[in-house]
């Protein structure tokens, strides 16, 4: 476990010490800010909008947010293992007295830190909303728990792609394809009939986030995201273990 | 890339170790996938929801939980909302909780936009008819069913101290419907006869067939009763309707109905102005209604705004789209749907009365008690009208329960008075562009409201989510779109300089 934290600290120092983190953060804040601004304008101009929605919930329904997530999640994770492998440092790491589990877990902690760092500035939006209207803090908490769970799944998938791929670009493309494919598949809930729609609702990340932003946390969503993350992390460990012998 | 020299001739031991590692990886991965699928399947079957909202918007009330625990027969709820509807997710979430609580509850979701053929088959099966577009859900148990409309699920309120709020009434509507179907007797609307009233059995002109057919699926039975020579309204009447009498009620008959109301009954009165011998006949209810602060005036209403007329004559078909301050009219205040009327009389609420006005004619309308010009065909001068502008056409009142009675025990005592019976006309009820169907449904619902429904208070949600001036909006845009990203960029520049140093 200690090894995992050492690796996580090293990874975070490398990421936040470079410029990449801030470029991603700046672009993300522009995208998230544009979506937020659109929501604020809409709610400020049309009082009736509040009849069926809250600004926070409307913000989590903005497609631009998900497009950004599907782009940034692979960017955040692509270098985690693929870069080590590309630069030849992975072999050294594998011969060091740390287990593959510690390596993967450490990288995952670092990735989650990046993810949460992306979302932390958006709490400023909540502060703004509370100045001009009522904000249901319970629903805010639920929404950010949803974000954290979504991050677990996405970061773990990105990490697995990084473990599988030979280069950062391939890792990013692989993660984007899998995450976007799963995202689009989930949207099928809105177009297909039951019972298929019910199955797709189970994997519909957009629906999960909408529900969390409404203030509802469902054990099915928790299990889905955490088990998906656990599976990806386990597979990433197996890939590293396999490479150790290959 | 490793630069260490590789052994080109691996030993059998190394080969064996690699093969074992490969098998371990594949088998382990497969097992992990299977375990994850199994865990998710179990989670899908046995789940729990946590409601974090401060108003517990998605938590079922104790009354609903009690009703679901006692449920001993199957109930199917057909959710007929489009998934594109903004309220769909909230209603779906709430209904999922019903299904989680009781194995007797089945939810069928049918999206009218995406499953048109299935929806049309259901419209036919559930006999929704022309009103299908207004139905948000149908609750069905055995051969009985009840409809829930979109406005039953939530009502905006604009009179609250904390600003506009939204009453979330979906739970009240669904639990009320379930209790009504599984435990409650059908509500009975008793239509009086013997004074030339509209017939509960007939269709067409002066027939209530369309109204009756509209109520039947909602577990409401419309039947005819006699008041002439009777001392008491039958006990099973949930409400009594006096619709379009052409002769006045006698004092004794009015006393029977008054006793019925005082004893906890509900009364719907719809009076057309009946001309006889150059005057407008009285209804017989004037004295009784005057004690409640409602005047059924001996007038005819003239709509002088040409834009509100459906024909040529200002006393025949016209549109009223001004809705009053009574609670039942709040949804219509927003929508201002056109309500078609024909040859109406004014119904006025006296100052200080607890009654509320339902709807009025236009600011140009007048109420006239002298009908001579219309009978003789002489020129009419609106300046001499009895009342001018915004002529009120209906009123409703809820009487306080008697002192020795607990409201929870069911003494509602509600009265609705309309200055026109033609609001029940079949062509008006069936015309989707008109509000007649909705207004009649709302008023009937007001009179028939079940005790179970009132036991679940609506949850309030703030309607005006954001109150901002244009300066505020500019300031927010600057902070969100400029300051925040700029701060992140400056951090990046600082990190870059730090590394260079």
XYZ file of C-alpha atoms in Angstrom:
747
model
C 0.000 0.000 0.000
C 2.871 2.297 0.844
C 4.336 1.617 -2.585
C 1.036 2.641 -4.148
C 1.093 5.993 -2.380
C 4.720 6.598 -3.369
C 3.822 5.950 -7.003
C 0.686 8.137 -6.710
C 2.724 11.002 -5.243
C 5.352 10.725 -7.940
C 2.679 10.652 -10.642
C 0.850 13.674 -9.228
C 4.073 15.648 -8.897
C 4.923 14.852 -12.504
C 1.438 15.783 -13.745
C 0.889 18.963 -11.750
C 4.521 20.005 -12.255
C 4.017 19.982 -16.026
C 1.927 22.282 -18.159
C -0.409 19.590 -19.540
C -2.574 19.568 -16.378
C -3.215 23.299 -16.599
C -3.941 23.279 -20.317
C -6.542 20.547 -19.733
C -7.923 22.391 -16.690
C -8.180 25.701 -18.565
C -9.948 24.180 -21.570
C -12.239 22.202 -19.288
C -13.184 25.328 -17.310
C -13.982 27.175 -20.531
C -16.215 24.317 -21.707
C -17.877 23.842 -18.302
C -18.226 27.617 -17.911
C -19.897 27.965 -21.304
C -22.407 25.281 -20.356
C -23.000 26.894 -16.976
C -23.433 30.317 -18.543
C -25.995 28.898 -20.974
C -27.944 27.345 -18.076
C -27.821 30.542 -15.997
C -29.072 32.646 -18.922
C -31.882 30.179 -19.567
C -33.063 30.056 -15.953
C -32.673 33.793 -15.414
C -34.739 34.627 -18.494
C -37.394 31.914 -18.276
C -38.735 31.548 -14.748
C -40.897 28.638 -15.907
C -37.720 26.613 -16.484
C -37.611 26.133 -12.724
C -40.926 24.302 -12.865
C -39.371 21.021 -13.854
C -35.650 21.374 -13.364
C -32.927 22.879 -11.237
C -29.978 24.768 -12.754
C -27.538 22.191 -11.409
C -29.490 19.364 -12.944
C -29.774 21.234 -16.220
C -26.019 21.752 -16.182
C -25.432 18.024 -15.812
C -27.680 17.503 -18.821
C -25.581 19.704 -21.080
C -24.129 17.514 -23.872
C -20.993 19.668 -24.051
C -20.014 18.482 -20.559
C -20.055 14.849 -21.661
C -18.208 15.526 -24.898
C -15.504 17.214 -22.811
C -15.411 14.335 -20.316
C -15.077 11.775 -23.100
C -12.143 13.729 -24.517
C -10.392 14.648 -21.266
C -10.691 11.304 -19.434
C -8.456 9.495 -21.994
C -6.057 12.485 -22.077
C -5.678 12.316 -18.296
C -5.001 8.590 -18.288
C -3.191 7.879 -21.552
C 0.283 8.507 -20.177
C -0.092 6.601 -16.903
C 1.383 3.274 -18.048
C 1.801 3.721 -21.808
C 4.399 6.468 -21.314
C 6.328 4.300 -18.841
C 6.310 1.487 -21.347
C 7.224 3.730 -24.279
C 10.159 5.213 -22.391
C 11.289 1.831 -21.081
C 10.759 2.757 -17.444
C 8.089 0.130 -16.969
C 10.589 -2.752 -16.940
C 12.520 -0.980 -14.228
C 9.391 -0.400 -12.253
C 8.395 -4.037 -12.581
C 11.711 -5.175 -11.188
C 11.419 -2.747 -8.263
C 10.118 -4.109 -4.949
C 6.527 -3.032 -5.643
C 3.735 -5.297 -6.774
C 1.764 -4.781 -9.988
C -1.268 -4.134 -7.785
C 0.563 -1.295 -6.012
C 1.640 0.181 -9.340
C -1.897 0.096 -10.765
C -3.468 1.307 -7.542
C -0.960 4.157 -7.229
C -1.576 5.234 -10.815
C -5.319 5.040 -10.208
C -5.098 7.261 -7.106
C -3.173 9.800 -9.157
C -5.727 9.649 -11.990
C -8.591 10.177 -9.539
C -6.763 13.177 -8.114
C -6.584 14.673 -11.625
C -10.256 13.942 -12.119
C -11.309 15.558 -8.848
C -9.007 18.513 -9.539
C -10.913 19.068 -12.770
C -14.240 19.140 -10.968
C -13.239 21.019 -7.837
C -13.355 24.509 -9.444
C -16.945 23.815 -10.588
C -18.065 24.011 -6.938
C -17.615 27.747 -7.525
C -20.722 27.495 -9.748
C -22.707 26.216 -6.775
C -21.556 29.199 -4.719
C -22.687 31.524 -7.526
C -26.082 29.813 -7.756
C -26.601 30.030 -3.993
C -26.183 33.829 -4.229
C -29.010 34.203 -6.715
C -31.395 31.433 -5.716
C -32.007 28.377 -3.580
C -29.531 25.544 -3.940
C -30.392 22.128 -2.590
C -27.106 21.115 -0.980
C -28.284 17.516 -0.684
C -28.687 17.336 -4.439
C -25.306 19.044 -4.909
C -23.660 16.425 -2.697
C -25.377 13.645 -4.579
C -24.290 15.124 -7.929
C -20.629 15.302 -6.890
C -20.773 11.766 -5.481
C -22.043 10.760 -8.907
C -19.133 12.607 -10.505
C -16.673 10.774 -8.251
C -18.194 7.398 -9.124
C -18.183 8.208 -12.818
C -14.540 9.223 -12.448
C -13.679 5.882 -10.833
C -15.028 3.989 -13.853
C -13.583 6.317 -16.484
C -10.142 6.647 -14.907
C -9.906 2.880 -14.384
C -10.874 2.262 -18.011
C -8.312 4.816 -19.170
C -5.693 3.133 -17.009
C -6.506 -0.269 -18.508
C -6.230 1.186 -22.027
C -2.888 2.676 -21.035
C -1.744 -0.712 -19.742
C -2.808 -2.483 -22.919
C -1.546 0.032 -25.483
C 1.974 0.363 -26.776
C 1.840 4.145 -27.016
C 0.012 7.076 -25.452
C -1.878 7.865 -28.654
C -3.131 4.306 -28.989
C -4.118 4.342 -25.292
C -6.081 7.569 -25.764
C -7.806 6.299 -28.901
C -8.643 2.968 -27.273
C -10.080 4.625 -24.138
C -12.048 7.158 -26.200
C -13.523 4.408 -28.357
C -14.570 2.254 -25.406
C -15.945 5.134 -23.265
C -17.727 6.827 -26.168
C -19.136 3.514 -27.351
C -20.478 2.744 -23.878
C -21.869 6.269 -23.572
C -23.689 6.125 -26.906
C -24.930 2.615 -26.127
C -26.485 3.921 -22.908
C -28.296 6.672 -24.798
C -30.137 3.900 -26.614
C -32.374 3.859 -23.544
C -34.143 6.892 -24.955
C -34.692 5.423 -28.398
C -35.383 1.752 -27.883
C -38.295 -0.045 -26.306
C -38.379 -2.069 -23.122
C -36.949 -4.489 -22.053
C -33.837 -3.487 -24.033
C -34.292 0.102 -22.851
C -34.246 -1.102 -19.237
C -30.927 -2.908 -19.765
C -29.439 0.120 -21.523
C -30.678 2.366 -18.692
C -28.414 0.342 -16.430
C -25.332 1.479 -18.373
C -26.613 4.927 -19.348
C -24.043 7.253 -17.787
C -25.984 10.344 -18.894
C -29.081 9.063 -17.101
C -27.035 8.129 -14.027
C -25.656 11.640 -13.772
C -29.071 13.204 -14.330
C -30.457 11.078 -11.506
C -27.568 11.940 -9.185
C -27.955 15.653 -9.968
C -31.647 15.372 -9.082
C -30.544 14.241 -5.622
C -31.033 10.507 -5.908
C -28.287 7.913 -5.486
C -29.153 4.411 -6.574
C -27.247 1.380 -5.307
C -27.333 -0.037 -8.866
C -25.388 2.950 -10.174
C -22.883 2.703 -7.304
C -22.333 -1.010 -7.941
C -22.114 -0.483 -11.715
C -19.452 2.216 -11.587
C -17.409 0.731 -8.751
C -17.508 -2.827 -10.107
C -16.573 -1.568 -13.577
C -13.663 0.325 -12.043
C -12.609 -2.724 -10.008
C -12.756 -4.931 -13.102
C -10.652 -2.508 -15.146
C -8.088 -2.205 -12.358
C -7.946 -5.987 -11.936
C -7.455 -6.444 -15.667
C -4.749 -3.767 -15.671
C -2.947 -5.675 -12.896
C -3.264 -8.911 -14.886
C -1.836 -7.186 -17.972
C 1.168 -5.962 -15.963
C 1.646 -9.373 -14.376
C 1.499 -10.960 -17.792
C 4.054 -8.506 -19.147
C 6.377 -9.347 -16.284
C 6.637 -12.888 -17.656
C 6.333 -12.076 -21.351
C 12.092 0.084 -24.922
C 14.293 -2.416 -23.096
C 17.930 -2.498 -24.166
C 18.829 -5.665 -22.272
C 19.853 -8.582 -24.505
C 17.101 -11.151 -24.786
C 17.667 -14.855 -24.559
C 16.735 -16.164 -28.039
C 16.511 -19.742 -26.782
C 14.286 -19.713 -23.782
C 14.453 -22.722 -21.615
C 11.516 -25.066 -21.196
C 11.084 -23.730 -17.666
C 10.666 -20.168 -18.878
C 8.257 -21.343 -21.548
C 6.264 -23.144 -18.921
C 6.194 -20.065 -16.690
C 4.999 -17.903 -19.575
C 2.291 -20.360 -20.512
C 1.130 -20.514 -16.901
C 1.122 -16.705 -16.695
C -0.904 -16.483 -19.897
C -3.425 -19.062 -18.707
C -3.627 -17.340 -15.313
C -4.259 -14.004 -16.993
C -6.988 -15.328 -19.268
C -8.734 -17.449 -16.656
C -8.447 -14.767 -13.980
C -9.779 -12.108 -16.333
C -12.668 -14.294 -17.425
C -13.546 -15.087 -13.818
C -13.373 -11.407 -12.897
C -15.718 -10.508 -15.746
C -18.146 -13.232 -14.650
C -18.051 -12.050 -11.026
C -18.686 -8.435 -12.082
C -21.627 -9.504 -14.276
C -23.057 -11.551 -11.387
C -22.625 -8.723 -8.882
C -24.361 -6.312 -11.263
C -27.189 -8.751 -11.875
C -27.731 -9.068 -8.128
C -27.530 -5.298 -7.745
C -30.097 -4.923 -10.519
C -32.501 -7.268 -8.740
C -31.993 -5.960 -5.215
C -31.385 -2.277 -5.076
C -31.897 0.700 -2.846
C -32.189 4.413 -3.478
C -31.067 7.266 -1.291
C -32.887 10.546 -1.546
C -30.527 13.424 -0.754
C -32.928 16.254 -1.613
C -33.675 18.597 1.270
C -37.449 18.307 0.650
C -37.257 14.485 0.339
C -38.864 14.852 -3.071
C -38.383 11.207 -3.964
C -39.110 9.568 -0.614
C -42.479 7.907 -0.288
C -44.629 9.154 2.566
C -45.720 6.899 5.419
C -49.265 7.009 4.028
C -48.110 5.605 0.700
C -45.943 2.959 2.332
C -48.889 1.902 4.470
C -51.144 1.717 1.404
C -48.566 -0.357 -0.480
C -48.079 -2.731 2.465
C -51.825 -3.352 2.628
C -52.143 -3.858 -1.107
C -53.648 -7.288 -1.792
C -54.302 -7.122 -5.529
C -52.278 -6.357 -8.617
C -52.145 -2.786 -9.837
C -50.634 -1.768 -13.166
C -49.528 1.801 -13.682
C -49.209 2.788 -17.336
C -46.858 5.741 -17.601
C -47.809 7.431 -20.863
C -45.348 10.309 -20.758
C -42.832 10.919 -23.485
C -39.261 10.429 -22.330
C -38.655 13.905 -23.727
C -40.996 15.396 -21.101
C -39.041 17.239 -18.439
C -41.043 15.591 -15.644
C -40.556 12.077 -17.014
C -37.485 11.210 -14.946
C -39.019 12.471 -11.694
C -42.277 10.617 -12.200
C -40.444 7.507 -13.344
C -38.214 7.689 -10.278
C -41.226 7.979 -8.004
C -43.049 5.095 -9.687
C -39.950 2.901 -9.466
C -40.128 3.372 -5.717
C -43.739 2.194 -5.713
C -42.693 -0.931 -7.612
C -39.771 -1.504 -5.234
C -42.099 -1.388 -2.236
C -44.746 -3.796 -3.458
C -44.710 -6.839 -5.734
C -48.322 -6.024 -6.609
C -47.282 -2.884 -8.480
C -46.304 -3.228 -12.129
C -45.073 -0.247 -14.115
C -45.583 -0.173 -17.892
C -43.786 2.674 -19.592
C -45.122 3.618 -22.994
C -43.601 6.545 -24.834
C -46.276 8.019 -27.146
C -43.577 9.530 -29.381
C -41.424 6.459 -29.820
C -43.926 3.642 -29.385
C -46.849 5.043 -31.337
C -48.440 1.701 -32.223
C -48.195 0.405 -28.650
C -49.561 3.697 -27.358
C -52.521 3.616 -29.755
C -53.276 0.025 -28.755
C -53.286 1.123 -25.103
C -55.498 4.124 -25.875
C -57.955 1.666 -27.360
C -57.572 -0.894 -24.564
C -57.916 1.671 -21.784
C -60.648 3.590 -23.640
C -58.803 6.871 -23.337
C -60.503 8.274 -26.430
C -59.984 11.858 -27.457
C -58.471 12.866 -24.111
C -55.462 10.501 -24.479
C -53.079 13.379 -25.170
C -53.826 14.897 -21.779
C -53.337 11.662 -19.821
C -49.958 11.259 -18.115
C -50.682 7.880 -16.529
C -53.431 5.331 -16.059
C -53.688 3.282 -12.875
C -55.510 -0.011 -13.461
C -56.584 -2.815 -11.172
C -58.795 -5.576 -12.529
C -61.383 -3.960 -14.757
C -61.268 -0.620 -12.942
C -58.945 2.165 -13.886
C -58.342 5.826 -13.217
C -56.522 8.468 -15.207
C -53.914 10.905 -13.996
C -53.280 14.040 -15.980
C -50.095 16.068 -16.160
C -51.552 18.882 -14.058
C -52.412 16.322 -11.348
C -48.688 15.674 -10.919
C -47.540 19.194 -10.182
C -49.136 22.588 -9.745
C -47.364 25.939 -9.832
C -48.342 28.343 -7.045
C -47.652 32.032 -7.210
C -49.140 33.332 -3.984
C -46.629 31.925 -1.483
C -44.580 34.235 0.751
C -41.323 32.627 -0.389
C -42.075 33.446 -4.022
C -43.414 31.129 -6.699
C -43.264 27.466 -5.767
C -44.168 24.199 -7.386
C -46.347 21.724 -5.529
C -45.140 18.237 -6.397
C -48.362 16.273 -6.145
C -47.440 13.149 -8.086
C -47.357 10.916 -5.022
C -50.724 12.172 -3.859
C -52.180 11.482 -7.291
C -50.770 7.949 -7.595
C -51.449 6.816 -4.030
C -54.931 8.318 -4.180
C -55.605 6.446 -7.413
C -54.325 3.149 -5.988
C -56.409 3.497 -2.819
C -59.414 4.529 -4.816
C -59.177 1.491 -7.087
C -58.357 -1.110 -4.490
C -60.205 0.045 -1.414
C -62.589 2.798 -2.330
C -66.103 2.546 -3.653
C -66.709 4.348 -6.956
C -67.565 8.009 -6.466
C -71.099 8.843 -7.524
C -72.182 12.010 -9.244
C -75.949 12.277 -8.737
C -77.556 14.417 -11.422
C -80.931 15.849 -10.451
C -83.981 15.547 -12.710
C -87.528 16.815 -12.795
C -86.805 20.462 -13.686
C -85.786 20.064 -17.303
C -82.133 19.491 -16.342
C -79.574 18.041 -18.701
C -79.889 14.256 -18.838
C -77.181 12.008 -17.402
C -78.074 9.268 -19.876
C -78.603 11.152 -23.122
C -76.006 12.451 -25.546
C -76.141 15.427 -27.900
C -77.833 18.681 -26.897
C -78.685 18.849 -23.185
C -77.098 15.448 -22.674
C -74.240 14.590 -20.296
C -73.067 11.411 -22.067
C -69.656 12.898 -22.917
C -69.175 14.052 -19.324
C -70.285 10.644 -17.996
C -67.993 8.730 -20.363
C -65.130 10.954 -19.366
C -65.654 10.198 -15.669
C -66.304 6.445 -15.878
C -62.668 5.436 -16.387
C -61.838 7.537 -13.331
C -64.012 5.274 -11.194
C -66.799 7.833 -11.069
C -70.375 6.765 -11.764
C -72.879 9.327 -13.040
C -76.509 8.569 -12.194
C -79.852 10.368 -12.081
C -81.738 11.172 -8.873
C -85.092 12.778 -8.156
C -85.324 15.648 -5.718
C -89.036 16.310 -6.196
C -90.870 14.990 -3.155
C -87.786 13.485 -1.503
C -86.664 14.383 1.994
C -83.046 13.353 1.647
C -80.305 13.017 -0.929
C -79.247 9.350 -1.210
C -76.272 8.595 1.054
C -74.192 7.145 -1.770
C -74.034 10.476 -3.652
C -70.499 11.850 -3.516
C -71.793 15.000 -5.142
C -75.047 16.303 -6.507
C -75.101 18.086 -9.861
C -77.885 20.420 -10.890
C -77.139 21.127 -14.533
C -79.238 23.455 -16.646
C -82.657 23.334 -14.921
C -85.368 25.091 -16.894
C -87.724 25.474 -13.942
C -86.888 26.781 -10.463
C -86.340 24.437 -7.559
C -88.936 24.679 -4.797
C -87.979 25.890 -1.355
C -88.369 22.352 0.025
C -86.051 20.909 -2.614
C -83.412 23.541 -1.976
C -83.651 22.772 1.754
C -82.993 19.089 0.990
C -79.861 20.013 -0.942
C -78.831 22.556 1.692
C -79.095 19.881 4.404
C -77.070 17.559 2.195
C -74.322 20.169 1.871
C -74.365 21.108 5.562
C -74.048 17.387 6.321
C -70.853 17.049 4.287
C -72.069 16.819 0.684
C -70.744 18.534 -2.422
C -72.845 20.467 -4.870
C -72.388 21.497 -8.497
C -74.861 24.062 -9.778
C -74.886 25.180 -13.407
C -77.636 27.630 -14.333
C -78.464 29.005 -17.750
C -80.507 32.211 -17.851
C -84.073 31.020 -18.518
C -86.344 33.646 -20.052
C -90.035 33.603 -19.233
C -92.523 36.420 -19.738
C -89.834 38.960 -20.514
C -87.845 38.268 -17.370
C -85.064 35.896 -16.318
C -86.395 33.140 -14.100
C -84.932 32.767 -10.632
C -83.329 29.414 -9.807
C -84.666 28.828 -6.323
C -81.103 28.736 -4.891
C -80.638 32.502 -4.592
C -81.314 32.767 -0.844
C -79.177 29.765 0.057
C -76.251 30.921 -2.082
C -76.552 34.484 -0.795
C -75.835 33.185 2.722
C -72.514 31.918 1.316
C -71.724 35.219 -0.382
C -72.503 34.060 -3.922
C -75.052 35.835 -6.108
C -76.603 34.023 -9.058
C -77.735 37.139 -10.847
C -80.821 37.412 -13.073
C -78.777 38.637 -16.012
C -77.592 37.564 -19.403
C -73.959 38.106 -20.368
C -73.069 39.979 -23.532
C -69.564 39.568 -24.856
C -68.797 42.791 -26.698
C -65.208 41.935 -27.608
C -65.479 40.621 -31.197
C -62.264 38.637 -30.713
C -63.987 36.538 -28.061
C -67.068 35.670 -30.095
C -67.430 32.275 -31.737
C -70.466 33.412 -33.750
C -72.214 36.675 -34.643
C -74.376 37.219 -31.564
C -72.831 38.695 -28.408
C -75.168 36.621 -26.199
C -74.540 33.254 -27.813
C -71.227 31.374 -28.115
C -68.204 33.182 -26.746
C -64.847 32.531 -25.162
C -63.804 33.252 -21.575
C -60.086 33.112 -20.924
C -59.777 35.135 -17.722
C -59.406 32.754 -14.812
C -60.126 33.754 -11.234
C -58.379 33.394 -7.911
C -59.875 30.053 -6.914
C -57.334 27.261 -6.293
C -58.754 25.040 -9.054
C -58.080 27.702 -11.662
C -54.379 28.223 -10.924
C -53.135 25.975 -13.751
C -55.435 27.795 -16.158
C -54.218 31.229 -15.043
C -50.892 30.342 -16.623
C -52.222 28.709 -19.765
C -55.233 31.007 -20.323
C -56.907 28.276 -22.375
C -60.148 29.314 -24.059
C -63.314 28.202 -22.274
C -66.337 28.115 -24.561
C -69.711 29.229 -23.195
C -73.132 29.848 -24.652
C -75.858 32.145 -23.321
C -74.543 32.636 -19.798
C -75.576 34.510 -16.663
C -73.305 36.229 -14.174
C -72.314 34.626 -10.875
C -70.773 37.149 -8.540
C -68.817 36.659 -5.319
C -69.686 39.216 -2.652
C -66.837 41.102 -0.967
C -65.790 39.305 2.212
C -67.092 35.932 1.040
C -64.854 32.857 1.319
C -65.865 31.933 -2.215
C -63.481 32.422 -5.121
C -64.243 33.451 -8.671
C -63.639 30.751 -11.244
C -63.600 32.624 -14.534
C -64.859 35.807 -16.134
C -65.772 37.219 -19.521
C -63.590 39.886 -21.137
C -63.130 43.472 -19.891
C -65.573 44.571 -22.610
C -68.328 42.184 -21.501
C -71.505 43.340 -19.780
C -74.252 41.677 -17.740
C -77.779 42.861 -18.436
C -80.898 42.190 -16.385
C -83.283 43.986 -18.749
C -83.844 41.581 -21.642
C -86.518 43.657 -23.387
C -84.233 44.960 -26.182
C -83.297 41.386 -27.106
C -86.877 40.145 -27.067
C -88.238 43.134 -29.005
C -85.233 43.443 -31.290
C -84.696 47.118 -30.377
C -81.270 48.729 -30.198
C -79.296 47.906 -27.067
C -77.127 50.471 -25.269
C -74.299 48.725 -23.360
C -73.653 51.901 -21.375
C -76.867 51.190 -19.460
C -75.877 47.595 -18.595
C -76.420 46.322 -15.057
C -72.718 45.374 -14.758
C -69.871 46.277 -17.061
C -66.483 44.640 -17.635
C -64.996 41.289 -16.545
C -68.377 39.744 -15.843
C -67.814 36.837 -13.431
C -69.286 33.553 -14.638
C -68.600 31.059 -11.874
C -67.699 30.702 -8.212
C -66.554 27.960 -5.847
C -66.448 27.695 -2.082
C -65.227 25.230 0.539
C -67.244 25.451 3.727
C -65.597 25.063 7.112
C -66.303 21.690 8.686
C -68.835 21.838 11.513
C -67.267 22.223 14.956
C -67.928 18.664 16.101
C -66.541 17.135 12.925
C -62.972 16.398 12.059
C -62.024 17.285 8.513
C -60.017 14.075 8.317
C -63.268 12.192 8.677
C -64.385 13.410 5.316
C -66.692 16.437 5.641
C -65.546 18.424 2.624
C -68.689 20.441 1.768
C -67.770 22.102 -1.455
C -69.981 24.062 -3.807
C -69.341 25.118 -7.384
C -71.743 27.529 -9.080
C -71.559 28.123 -12.836
C -73.465 30.723 -14.805
C -73.763 28.458 -17.825
C -74.620 24.793 -18.269
C -73.299 24.763 -21.831
C -69.797 24.373 -20.492
C -70.794 20.638 -20.451
C -71.751 20.656 -24.145
C -70.387 17.618 -25.920
C -68.759 19.538 -28.822
C -67.081 21.870 -26.313
C -65.806 18.969 -24.193
C -64.476 17.101 -27.206
C -62.681 20.032 -28.803
C -59.011 19.727 -27.698
C -58.339 23.397 -28.445
C -60.862 24.413 -25.792
C -60.282 24.272 -22.035
C -63.800 22.996 -21.261
C -62.718 19.413 -20.709
C -59.913 20.461 -18.364
C -62.002 22.965 -16.435
C -64.861 20.486 -15.977
C -62.375 17.789 -14.886
C -60.707 20.172 -12.445
C -64.006 21.247 -10.910
C -65.290 17.673 -10.649
C -61.975 16.641 -9.092
C -62.292 19.510 -6.611
C -65.766 18.356 -5.612
C -64.870 14.659 -5.451
C -61.476 14.929 -3.779
C -60.850 11.809 -1.763
C -59.758 11.801 1.860
C -56.753 9.636 0.990
C -55.530 12.215 -1.445
C -55.577 15.009 1.099
C -53.567 12.930 3.575
C -50.368 13.356 1.543
C -49.255 16.969 1.511
C -47.599 18.182 -1.688
C -43.851 18.819 -1.591
C -42.877 22.340 -2.442
C -40.118 23.184 -4.837
C -38.914 26.719 -5.520
C -40.098 27.795 -8.952
C -37.921 30.827 -9.672
C -34.596 29.010 -9.481
C -32.502 32.090 -10.265
C -33.297 35.762 -9.704
C -30.758 37.891 -11.573
C -30.510 41.310 -13.121
C -28.713 41.737 -16.437
C -25.717 43.206 -14.524
C -25.618 40.077 -12.373
C -25.613 37.921 -15.477
C -22.715 39.857 -17.005
C -20.793 39.596 -13.761
C -21.371 35.833 -13.541
C -20.325 35.367 -17.174
C -17.087 37.294 -16.502
C -16.261 35.276 -13.400
C -17.095 31.915 -14.961
C -15.777 32.387 -18.470
C -12.802 34.648 -17.840
C -11.598 34.698 -14.228
C -11.823 30.997 -13.479
C -10.084 29.722 -16.663
C -7.548 32.571 -16.352
C -6.699 31.436 -12.817
C -6.045 27.914 -14.130
C -3.907 29.303 -16.940
C -1.851 31.425 -14.539
C -1.259 28.359 -12.371
C 0.051 26.602 -15.489
C 2.377 29.524 -16.303
C 3.645 29.449 -12.711
C 4.282 25.699 -12.966
C 6.122 26.220 -16.259
C 8.340 28.953 -14.779
C 8.956 26.827 -11.723
C 10.219 23.996 -13.908
C 12.414 26.276 -15.998
C 14.058 27.673 -12.883
